Short mmCIF file of the N, C-alpha and C atoms (twelve columns), coordinates in Angstrom:
data_MODEL
# 
_entry.id   MODEL 
# 
loop_
_atom_site.group_PDB 
_atom_site.id 
_atom_site.type_symbol 
_atom_site.label_atom_id 
_atom_site.label_alt_id 
_atom_site.label_comp_id 
_atom_site.label_asym_id 
_atom_site.label_seq_id 
_atom_site.Cartn_x 
_atom_site.Cartn_y 
_atom_site.Cartn_z 
_atom_site.pdbx_PDB_model_num 
ATOM 1   N N  . MET A 1  -63.680 -45.901 -7.294  1 
ATOM 2   C CA . MET A 1  -62.858 -46.478 -6.944  1 
ATOM 3   C C  . MET A 1  -61.744 -45.783 -5.889  1 
ATOM 4   N N  . LYS A 2  -61.775 -46.125 -4.497  1 
ATOM 5   C CA . LYS A 2  -60.516 -45.573 -3.912  1 
ATOM 6   C C  . LYS A 2  -59.631 -46.796 -3.964  1 
ATOM 7   N N  . VAL A 3  -58.458 -45.671 -3.575  1 
ATOM 8   C CA . VAL A 3  -56.746 -46.460 -3.920  1 
ATOM 9   C C  . VAL A 3  -56.403 -46.124 -2.745  1 
ATOM 10  N N  . LYS A 4  -55.791 -46.649 -1.881  1 
ATOM 11  C CA . LYS A 4  -54.946 -46.994 -1.017  1 
ATOM 12  C C  . LYS A 4  -53.988 -47.833 -0.798  1 
ATOM 13  N N  . PRO A 5  -52.491 -47.068 -1.687  1 
ATOM 14  C CA . PRO A 5  -51.332 -47.719 -1.072  1 
ATOM 15  C C  . PRO A 5  -50.940 -48.359 -0.224  1 
ATOM 16  N N  . LEU A 6  -49.724 -49.375 -0.138  1 
ATOM 17  C CA . LEU A 6  -49.683 -50.116 1.035   1 
ATOM 18  C C  . LEU A 6  -47.992 -49.635 0.979   1 
ATOM 19  N N  . GLY A 7  -47.383 -49.498 2.030   1 
ATOM 20  C CA . GLY A 7  -46.197 -49.356 2.503   1 
ATOM 21  C C  . GLY A 7  -45.470 -47.884 2.288   1 
ATOM 22  N N  . ASP A 8  -44.648 -48.013 1.891   1 
ATOM 23  C CA . ASP A 8  -43.621 -47.022 1.318   1 
ATOM 24  C C  . ASP A 8  -44.327 -46.618 0.051   1 
ATOM 25  N N  . ARG A 9  -45.643 -46.508 -0.248  1 
ATOM 26  C CA . ARG A 9  -45.616 -46.863 -1.649  1 
ATOM 27  C C  . ARG A 9  -47.098 -44.793 -1.497  1 
ATOM 28  N N  . ILE A 10 -46.719 -44.456 -2.584  1 
ATOM 29  C CA . ILE A 10 -47.839 -43.111 -2.995  1 
ATOM 30  C C  . ILE A 10 -48.212 -43.485 -4.414  1 
ATOM 31  N N  . LEU A 11 -49.622 -42.321 -4.449  1 
ATOM 32  C CA . LEU A 11 -50.713 -42.538 -6.122  1 
ATOM 33  C C  . LEU A 11 -50.494 -41.057 -5.977  1 
ATOM 34  N N  . VAL A 12 -49.808 -41.163 -7.205  1 
ATOM 35  C CA . VAL A 12 -49.565 -39.901 -7.887  1 
ATOM 36  C C  . VAL A 12 -50.420 -39.714 -9.279  1 
ATOM 37  N N  . LYS A 13 -51.325 -38.809 -9.438  1 
ATOM 38  C CA . LYS A 13 -51.316 -38.421 -11.014 1 
ATOM 39  C C  . LYS A 13 -50.761 -37.548 -11.619 1 
ATOM 40  N N  . GLU A 14 -51.160 -37.606 -12.776 1 
ATOM 41  C CA . GLU A 14 -49.843 -36.133 -13.893 1 
ATOM 42  C C  . GLU A 14 -50.462 -35.390 -13.809 1 
ATOM 43  N N  . ALA A 15 -49.680 -34.136 -13.681 1 
ATOM 44  C CA . ALA A 15 -50.079 -32.512 -12.966 1 
ATOM 45  C C  . ALA A 15 -49.470 -31.842 -14.099 1 
ATOM 46  N N  . SER A 16 -50.197 -30.628 -14.194 1 
ATOM 47  C CA . SER A 16 -49.330 -29.708 -15.049 1 
ATOM 48  C C  . SER A 16 -48.374 -29.278 -14.662 1 
ATOM 49  N N  . ILE A 17 -47.572 -28.319 -15.584 1 
ATOM 50  C CA . ILE A 17 -46.458 -27.511 -14.971 1 
ATOM 51  C C  . ILE A 17 -46.800 -26.004 -15.832 1 
ATOM 52  N N  . GLU A 18 -46.258 -24.804 -14.947 1 
ATOM 53  C CA . GLU A 18 -46.466 -23.834 -15.176 1 
ATOM 54  C C  . GLU A 18 -45.611 -23.479 -16.758 1 
ATOM 55  N N  . GLU A 19 -45.522 -22.273 -17.631 1 
ATOM 56  C CA . GLU A 19 -44.416 -22.471 -18.615 1 
ATOM 57  C C  . GLU A 19 -43.344 -21.810 -17.924 1 
ATOM 58  N N  . VAL A 20 -43.818 -21.120 -16.539 1 
ATOM 59  C CA . VAL A 20 -42.384 -20.665 -16.252 1 
ATOM 60  C C  . VAL A 20 -41.972 -21.188 -14.485 1 
ATOM 61  N N  . THR A 21 -41.338 -21.852 -14.199 1 
ATOM 62  C CA . THR A 21 -41.537 -22.112 -12.856 1 
ATOM 63  C C  . THR A 21 -41.584 -21.172 -11.651 1 
ATOM 64  N N  . LYS A 22 -41.420 -21.608 -9.784  1 
ATOM 65  C CA . LYS A 22 -41.115 -20.361 -9.128  1 
ATOM 66  C C  . LYS A 22 -40.030 -20.311 -9.124  1 
ATOM 67  N N  . SER A 23 -38.739 -20.735 -9.729  1 
ATOM 68  C CA . SER A 23 -37.284 -19.792 -9.508  1 
ATOM 69  C C  . SER A 23 -37.471 -19.646 -10.711 1 
ATOM 70  N N  . GLY A 24 -38.035 -19.352 -11.734 1 
ATOM 71  C CA . GLY A 24 -37.632 -18.803 -12.694 1 
ATOM 72  C C  . GLY A 24 -37.570 -19.176 -14.222 1 
ATOM 73  N N  . ILE A 25 -37.040 -20.347 -13.746 1 
ATOM 74  C CA . ILE A 25 -36.862 -21.362 -14.958 1 
ATOM 75  C C  . ILE A 25 -37.607 -21.597 -16.740 1 
ATOM 76  N N  . ILE A 26 -37.658 -20.886 -17.232 1 
ATOM 77  C CA . ILE A 26 -38.504 -20.898 -18.627 1 
ATOM 78  C C  . ILE A 26 -38.617 -22.326 -19.327 1 
ATOM 79  N N  . LEU A 27 -39.577 -22.183 -19.241 1 
ATOM 80  C CA . LEU A 27 -39.980 -24.141 -20.362 1 
ATOM 81  C C  . LEU A 27 -40.527 -23.954 -21.514 1 
ATOM 82  N N  . PRO A 28 -39.436 -23.635 -22.772 1 
ATOM 83  C CA . PRO A 28 -39.861 -23.601 -24.007 1 
ATOM 84  C C  . PRO A 28 -41.386 -24.668 -24.160 1 
ATOM 85  N N  . ASP A 29 -41.357 -23.892 -25.613 1 
ATOM 86  C CA . ASP A 29 -42.971 -24.959 -26.236 1 
ATOM 87  C C  . ASP A 29 -42.475 -26.371 -27.141 1 
ATOM 88  N N  . THR A 30 -41.064 -26.168 -27.012 1 
ATOM 89  C CA . THR A 30 -40.726 -27.523 -27.766 1 
ATOM 90  C C  . THR A 30 -40.383 -28.649 -26.456 1 
ATOM 91  N N  . ALA A 31 -40.544 -28.370 -25.048 1 
ATOM 92  C CA . ALA A 31 -40.640 -29.143 -24.128 1 
ATOM 93  C C  . ALA A 31 -41.836 -29.865 -24.038 1 
ATOM 94  N N  . ASP A 32 -41.256 -31.530 -24.099 1 
ATOM 95  C CA . ASP A 32 -42.082 -32.224 -23.814 1 
ATOM 96  C C  . ASP A 32 -42.598 -32.522 -22.595 1 
ATOM 97  N N  . LYS A 33 -43.311 -31.483 -22.217 1 
ATOM 98  C CA . LYS A 33 -44.738 -31.721 -21.177 1 
ATOM 99  C C  . LYS A 33 -44.746 -33.136 -20.234 1 
ATOM 100 N N  . LYS A 34 -45.682 -33.832 -21.200 1 
ATOM 101 C CA . LYS A 34 -46.046 -35.441 -20.494 1 
ATOM 102 C C  . LYS A 34 -44.845 -36.229 -20.123 1 
ATOM 103 N N  . LYS A 35 -43.740 -35.916 -20.739 1 
ATOM 104 C CA . LYS A 35 -42.950 -36.660 -20.627 1 
ATOM 105 C C  . LYS A 35 -41.984 -36.522 -19.326 1 
ATOM 106 N N  . SER A 36 -42.550 -35.402 -18.880 1 
ATOM 107 C CA . SER A 36 -40.960 -34.610 -17.528 1 
ATOM 108 C C  . SER A 36 -41.367 -35.464 -16.331 1 
ATOM 109 N N  . GLY A 37 -42.566 -35.541 -16.476 1 
ATOM 110 C CA . GLY A 37 -42.379 -36.356 -14.660 1 
ATOM 111 C C  . GLY A 37 -43.203 -35.781 -13.920 1 
ATOM 112 N N  . PHE A 38 -43.931 -34.260 -14.124 1 
ATOM 113 C CA . PHE A 38 -44.338 -33.918 -12.628 1 
ATOM 114 C C  . PHE A 38 -45.889 -34.613 -12.469 1 
ATOM 115 N N  . TYR A 39 -45.823 -34.980 -11.217 1 
ATOM 116 C CA . TYR A 39 -46.942 -35.900 -10.570 1 
ATOM 117 C C  . TYR A 39 -47.571 -34.888 -9.303  1 
ATOM 118 N N  . GLU A 40 -48.616 -35.103 -9.268  1 
ATOM 119 C CA . GLU A 40 -49.380 -34.177 -7.661  1 
ATOM 120 C C  . GLU A 40 -49.375 -35.814 -7.110  1 
ATOM 121 N N  . VAL A 41 -49.198 -35.553 -5.642  1 
ATOM 122 C CA . VAL A 41 -49.306 -36.840 -4.960  1 
ATOM 123 C C  . VAL A 41 -51.189 -36.443 -3.989  1 
ATOM 124 N N  . VAL A 42 -51.788 -37.723 -4.193  1 
ATOM 125 C CA . VAL A 42 -53.726 -38.008 -4.268  1 
ATOM 126 C C  . VAL A 42 -53.646 -38.884 -3.390  1 
ATOM 127 N N  . ALA A 43 -52.558 -39.468 -3.162  1 
ATOM 128 C CA . ALA A 43 -52.903 -40.499 -1.334  1 
ATOM 129 C C  . ALA A 43 -51.441 -41.001 -1.682  1 
ATOM 130 N N  . LEU A 44 -51.885 -41.554 0.395   1 
ATOM 131 C CA . LEU A 44 -49.938 -41.860 0.829   1 
ATOM 132 C C  . LEU A 44 -50.438 -43.640 1.285   1 
ATOM 133 N N  . GLY A 45 -49.607 -43.998 1.466   1 
ATOM 134 C CA . GLY A 45 -49.145 -45.584 2.205   1 
ATOM 135 C C  . GLY A 45 -49.189 -45.423 3.310   1 
ATOM 136 N N  . ASP A 46 -48.694 -46.371 4.089   1 
ATOM 137 C CA . ASP A 46 -48.879 -46.280 5.924   1 
ATOM 138 C C  . ASP A 46 -47.162 -46.287 6.300   1 
ATOM 139 N N  . GLY A 47 -46.090 -46.300 5.428   1 
ATOM 140 C CA . GLY A 47 -44.713 -46.736 5.600   1 
ATOM 141 C C  . GLY A 47 -43.876 -45.629 6.283   1 
ATOM 142 N N  . GLU A 48 -42.896 -45.887 6.883   1 
ATOM 143 C CA . GLU A 48 -42.536 -45.010 7.906   1 
ATOM 144 C C  . GLU A 48 -41.787 -43.230 6.575   1 
ATOM 145 N N  . ALA A 49 -41.194 -44.797 5.140   1 
ATOM 146 C CA . ALA A 49 -40.917 -43.427 4.346   1 
ATOM 147 C C  . ALA A 49 -42.062 -42.407 3.602   1 
ATOM 148 N N  . VAL A 50 -42.981 -42.626 3.959   1 
ATOM 149 C CA . VAL A 50 -44.054 -41.491 3.140   1 
ATOM 150 C C  . VAL A 50 -44.600 -40.331 3.950   1 
ATOM 151 N N  . LYS A 51 -43.996 -40.372 5.197   1 
ATOM 152 C CA . LYS A 51 -43.919 -39.198 6.224   1 
ATOM 153 C C  . LYS A 51 -43.732 -38.151 5.835   1 
ATOM 154 N N  . SER A 52 -42.901 -37.809 4.915   1 
ATOM 155 C CA . SER A 52 -42.232 -36.610 4.277   1 
ATOM 156 C C  . SER A 52 -43.114 -36.077 3.117   1 
ATOM 157 N N  . TYR A 53 -44.077 -36.935 2.599   1 
ATOM 158 C CA . TYR A 53 -44.727 -36.534 1.888   1 
ATOM 159 C C  . TYR A 53 -46.670 -35.643 2.139   1 
ATOM 160 N N  . ALA A 54 -47.052 -35.406 1.454   1 
ATOM 161 C CA . ALA A 54 -48.287 -34.351 1.868   1 
ATOM 162 C C  . ALA A 54 -49.196 -35.029 0.738   1 
ATOM 163 N N  . VAL A 55 -50.629 -35.181 1.126   1 
ATOM 164 C CA . VAL A 55 -51.590 -35.184 -0.307  1 
ATOM 165 C C  . VAL A 55 -51.481 -33.613 -1.094  1 
ATOM 166 N N  . GLY A 56 -51.776 -33.625 -2.416  1 
ATOM 167 C CA . GLY A 56 -51.646 -32.449 -2.821  1 
ATOM 168 C C  . GLY A 56 -49.772 -31.817 -3.449  1 
ATOM 169 N N  . GLN A 57 -49.242 -32.644 -2.772  1 
ATOM 170 C CA . GLN A 57 -47.970 -31.570 -3.339  1 
ATOM 171 C C  . GLN A 57 -47.343 -32.746 -4.692  1 
ATOM 172 N N  . LYS A 58 -46.365 -31.679 -5.037  1 
ATOM 173 C CA . LYS A 58 -46.270 -31.682 -6.545  1 
ATOM 174 C C  . LYS A 58 -44.615 -32.619 -6.449  1 
ATOM 175 N N  . VAL A 59 -44.272 -33.331 -7.050  1 
ATOM 176 C CA . VAL A 59 -43.184 -34.336 -7.224  1 
ATOM 177 C C  . VAL A 59 -42.577 -34.697 -8.813  1 
ATOM 178 N N  . ILE A 60 -41.475 -35.134 -8.839  1 
ATOM 179 C CA . ILE A 60 -40.735 -35.435 -10.121 1 
ATOM 180 C C  . ILE A 60 -40.243 -36.448 -9.861  1 
ATOM 181 N N  . ALA A 61 -41.126 -37.438 -10.870 1 
ATOM 182 C CA . ALA A 61 -40.059 -38.921 -10.821 1 
ATOM 183 C C  . ALA A 61 -39.840 -39.658 -11.737 1 
ATOM 184 N N  . GLY A 62 -39.150 -40.425 -11.845 1 
ATOM 185 C CA . GLY A 62 -38.118 -41.321 -12.365 1 
ATOM 186 C C  . GLY A 62 -39.222 -41.909 -13.345 1 
ATOM 187 N N  . TRP A 63 -38.418 -42.977 -14.504 1 
ATOM 188 C CA . TRP A 63 -39.871 -43.797 -15.244 1 
ATOM 189 C C  . TRP A 63 -40.324 -45.253 -14.585 1 
ATOM 190 N N  . GLY A 64 -39.761 -45.009 -13.160 1 
ATOM 191 C CA . GLY A 64 -40.412 -46.343 -12.336 1 
ATOM 192 C C  . GLY A 64 -42.033 -45.747 -11.838 1 
ATOM 193 N N  . GLY A 65 -42.214 -47.095 -11.289 1 
ATOM 194 C CA . GLY A 65 -43.882 -47.097 -10.334 1 
ATOM 195 C C  . GLY A 65 -44.890 -47.912 -12.149 1 
ATOM 196 N N  . GLU A 66 -45.492 -47.746 -10.683 1 
ATOM 197 C CA . GLU A 66 -46.710 -48.673 -11.406 1 
ATOM 198 C C  . GLU A 66 -47.985 -48.099 -12.088 1 
ATOM 199 N N  . GLU A 67 -48.680 -47.857 -13.408 1 
ATOM 200 C CA . GLU A 67 -49.627 -47.167 -13.584 1 
ATOM 201 C C  . GLU A 67 -50.804 -47.958 -13.635 1 
ATOM 202 N N  . VAL A 68 -51.599 -46.730 -13.112 1 
ATOM 203 C CA . VAL A 68 -53.166 -47.087 -12.523 1 
ATOM 204 C C  . VAL A 68 -54.190 -46.959 -13.908 1 
ATOM 205 N N  . GLU A 69 -55.209 -47.376 -14.107 1 
ATOM 206 C CA . GLU A 69 -56.259 -46.800 -14.229 1 
ATOM 207 C C  . GLU A 69 -57.612 -46.735 -13.720 1 
ATOM 208 N N  . MET A 70 -57.823 -45.477 -13.749 1 
ATOM 209 C CA . MET A 70 -58.958 -44.869 -12.709 1 
ATOM 210 C C  . MET A 70 -60.753 -44.695 -13.877 1 
ATOM 211 N N  . LYS A 71 -61.751 -45.616 -13.342 1 
ATOM 212 C CA . LYS A 71 -62.624 -45.428 -14.306 1 
ATOM 213 C C  . LYS A 71 -63.053 -44.359 -14.457 1 
ATOM 214 N N  . GLU A 72 -63.122 -43.638 -13.130 1 
ATOM 215 C CA . GLU A 72 -63.854 -42.366 -13.332 1 
ATOM 216 C C  . GLU A 72 -63.092 -41.595 -13.764 1 
ATOM 217 N N  . ASP A 73 -61.852 -41.385 -14.344 1 
ATOM 218 C CA . ASP A 73 -60.925 -40.453 -14.559 1 
ATOM 219 C C  . ASP A 73 -60.407 -41.041 -15.719 1 
ATOM 220 N N  . PRO A 74 -60.548 -41.759 -16.614 1 
ATOM 221 C CA . PRO A 74 -59.973 -42.370 -17.962 1 
ATOM 222 C C  . PRO A 74 -58.717 -41.282 -18.303 1 
ATOM 223 N N  . ASP A 75 -58.914 -39.800 -18.183 1 
ATOM 224 C CA . ASP A 75 -58.133 -39.096 -19.190 1 
ATOM 225 C C  . ASP A 75 -57.130 -39.017 -18.389 1 
ATOM 226 N N  . THR A 76 -56.863 -39.146 -17.367 1 
ATOM 227 C CA . THR A 76 -55.757 -38.918 -16.626 1 
ATOM 228 C C  . THR A 76 -54.787 -39.865 -16.168 1 
ATOM 229 N N  . LYS A 77 -53.446 -39.594 -15.896 1 
ATOM 230 C CA . LYS A 77 -52.277 -40.885 -15.772 1 
ATOM 231 C C  . LYS A 77 -52.084 -40.379 -14.219 1 
ATOM 232 N N  . TYR A 78 -52.697 -41.585 -13.507 1 
ATOM 233 C CA . TYR A 78 -52.060 -42.238 -12.496 1 
ATOM 234 C C  . TYR A 78 -51.183 -43.501 -12.320 1 
ATOM 235 N N  . LYS A 79 -49.980 -43.454 -10.791 1 
ATOM 236 C CA . LYS A 79 -49.231 -43.621 -10.911 1 
ATOM 237 C C  . LYS A 79 -49.318 -44.577 -9.362  1 
ATOM 238 N N  . ILE A 80 -48.673 -45.685 -9.203  1 
ATOM 239 C CA . ILE A 80 -47.941 -45.825 -7.874  1 
ATOM 240 C C  . ILE A 80 -46.641 -45.635 -7.405  1 
ATOM 241 N N  . LEU A 81 -46.076 -45.371 -6.648  1 
ATOM 242 C CA . LEU A 81 -44.933 -45.157 -6.999  1 
ATOM 243 C C  . LEU A 81 -43.881 -45.348 -5.188  1 
ATOM 244 N N  . PHE A 82 -42.708 -46.122 -5.589  1 
ATOM 245 C CA . PHE A 82 -42.161 -46.725 -4.239  1 
ATOM 246 C C  . PHE A 82 -41.847 -45.004 -3.699  1 
ATOM 247 N N  . VAL A 83 -41.377 -44.983 -2.911  1 
ATOM 248 C CA . VAL A 83 -40.349 -44.226 -1.720  1 
ATOM 249 C C  . VAL A 83 -39.618 -44.431 -0.922  1 
ATOM 250 N N  . GLY A 84 -38.427 -45.356 -1.379  1 
ATOM 251 C CA . GLY A 84 -37.759 -45.441 0.238   1 
ATOM 252 C C  . GLY A 84 -36.964 -44.808 1.072   1 
ATOM 253 N N  . LYS A 85 -36.879 -44.778 1.793   1 
ATOM 254 C CA . LYS A 85 -35.738 -44.338 2.925   1 
ATOM 255 C C  . LYS A 85 -34.682 -43.362 2.266   1 
ATOM 256 N N  . GLU A 86 -33.496 -43.933 1.465   1 
ATOM 257 C CA . GLU A 86 -32.691 -43.628 1.357   1 
ATOM 258 C C  . GLU A 86 -33.419 -43.417 -0.611  1 
ATOM 259 N N  . LYS A 87 -31.853 -42.396 -1.037  1 
ATOM 260 C CA . LYS A 87 -32.837 -41.585 -2.464  1 
ATOM 261 C C  . LYS A 87 -32.166 -42.235 -3.537  1 
ATOM 262 N N  . ASN A 88 -31.495 -43.328 -3.676  1 
ATOM 263 C CA . ASN A 88 -31.121 -44.491 -4.222  1 
ATOM 264 C C  . ASN A 88 -32.550 -45.332 -4.517  1 
ATOM 265 N N  . GLU A 89 -33.281 -45.551 -3.400  1 
ATOM 266 C CA . GLU A 89 -34.067 -46.791 -3.996  1 
ATOM 267 C C  . GLU A 89 -35.390 -45.925 -3.980  1 
ATOM 268 N N  . SER A 90 -35.761 -44.657 -4.397  1 
ATOM 269 C CA . SER A 90 -37.505 -43.681 -4.244  1 
ATOM 270 C C  . SER A 90 -37.639 -43.869 -5.923  1 
ATOM 271 N N  . ASP A 91 -38.517 -43.696 -6.391  1 
ATOM 272 C CA . ASP A 91 -39.308 -43.170 -7.429  1 
ATOM 273 C C  . ASP A 91 -39.075 -41.587 -7.420  1 
ATOM 274 N N  . VAL A 92 -39.337 -41.010 -6.665  1 
ATOM 275 C CA . VAL A 92 -39.389 -39.809 -6.621  1 
ATOM 276 C C  . VAL A 92 -38.249 -39.395 -6.246  1 
ATOM 277 N N  . VAL A 93 -37.836 -38.337 -7.261  1 
ATOM 278 C CA . VAL A 93 -36.382 -37.439 -7.841  1 
ATOM 279 C C  . VAL A 93 -36.050 -36.329 -7.129  1 
ATOM 280 N N  . ALA A 94 -37.954 -35.973 -6.645  1 
ATOM 281 C CA . ALA A 94 -37.252 -34.417 -5.990  1 
ATOM 282 C C  . ALA A 94 -39.134 -33.904 -5.855  1 
ATOM 283 N N  . PHE A 95 -39.144 -32.947 -5.164  1 
ATOM 284 C CA . PHE A 95 -40.152 -32.378 -4.777  1 
ATOM 285 C C  . PHE A 95 -40.243 -31.055 -5.702  1 
ATOM 286 N N  . VAL A 96 -41.270 -30.434 -5.789  1 
ATOM 287 C CA . VAL A 96 -41.465 -28.952 -6.346  1 
ATOM 288 C C  . VAL A 96 -41.925 -28.233 -5.703  1 
ATOM 289 N N  . GLU A 97 -41.080 -27.304 -5.498  1 
ATOM 290 C CA . GLU A 97 -41.766 -26.189 -4.459  1 
ATOM 291 C C  . GLU A 97 -42.229 -25.027 -5.260  1 
# 
């Protein structure tokens, strides 16, 4: 099944994170990485706000978004997130470099 987000929305999947970030931040074993909100962009809508995103890009998202189940990949969590033009409108709170 192929999912194409509408408008200013992106489809993301849960992403794994490294123990040490590129900026040198060490993530302890006690960190709950499943709830950390790290995602990889899988598909983009056709709205204006999504033009600053790219497939494969890693982002950090808040608790918003709509969870989606993919029958082809039931073990991976997918979400559709809204990306507004203003920072306070968007489900995405940061890019991961």
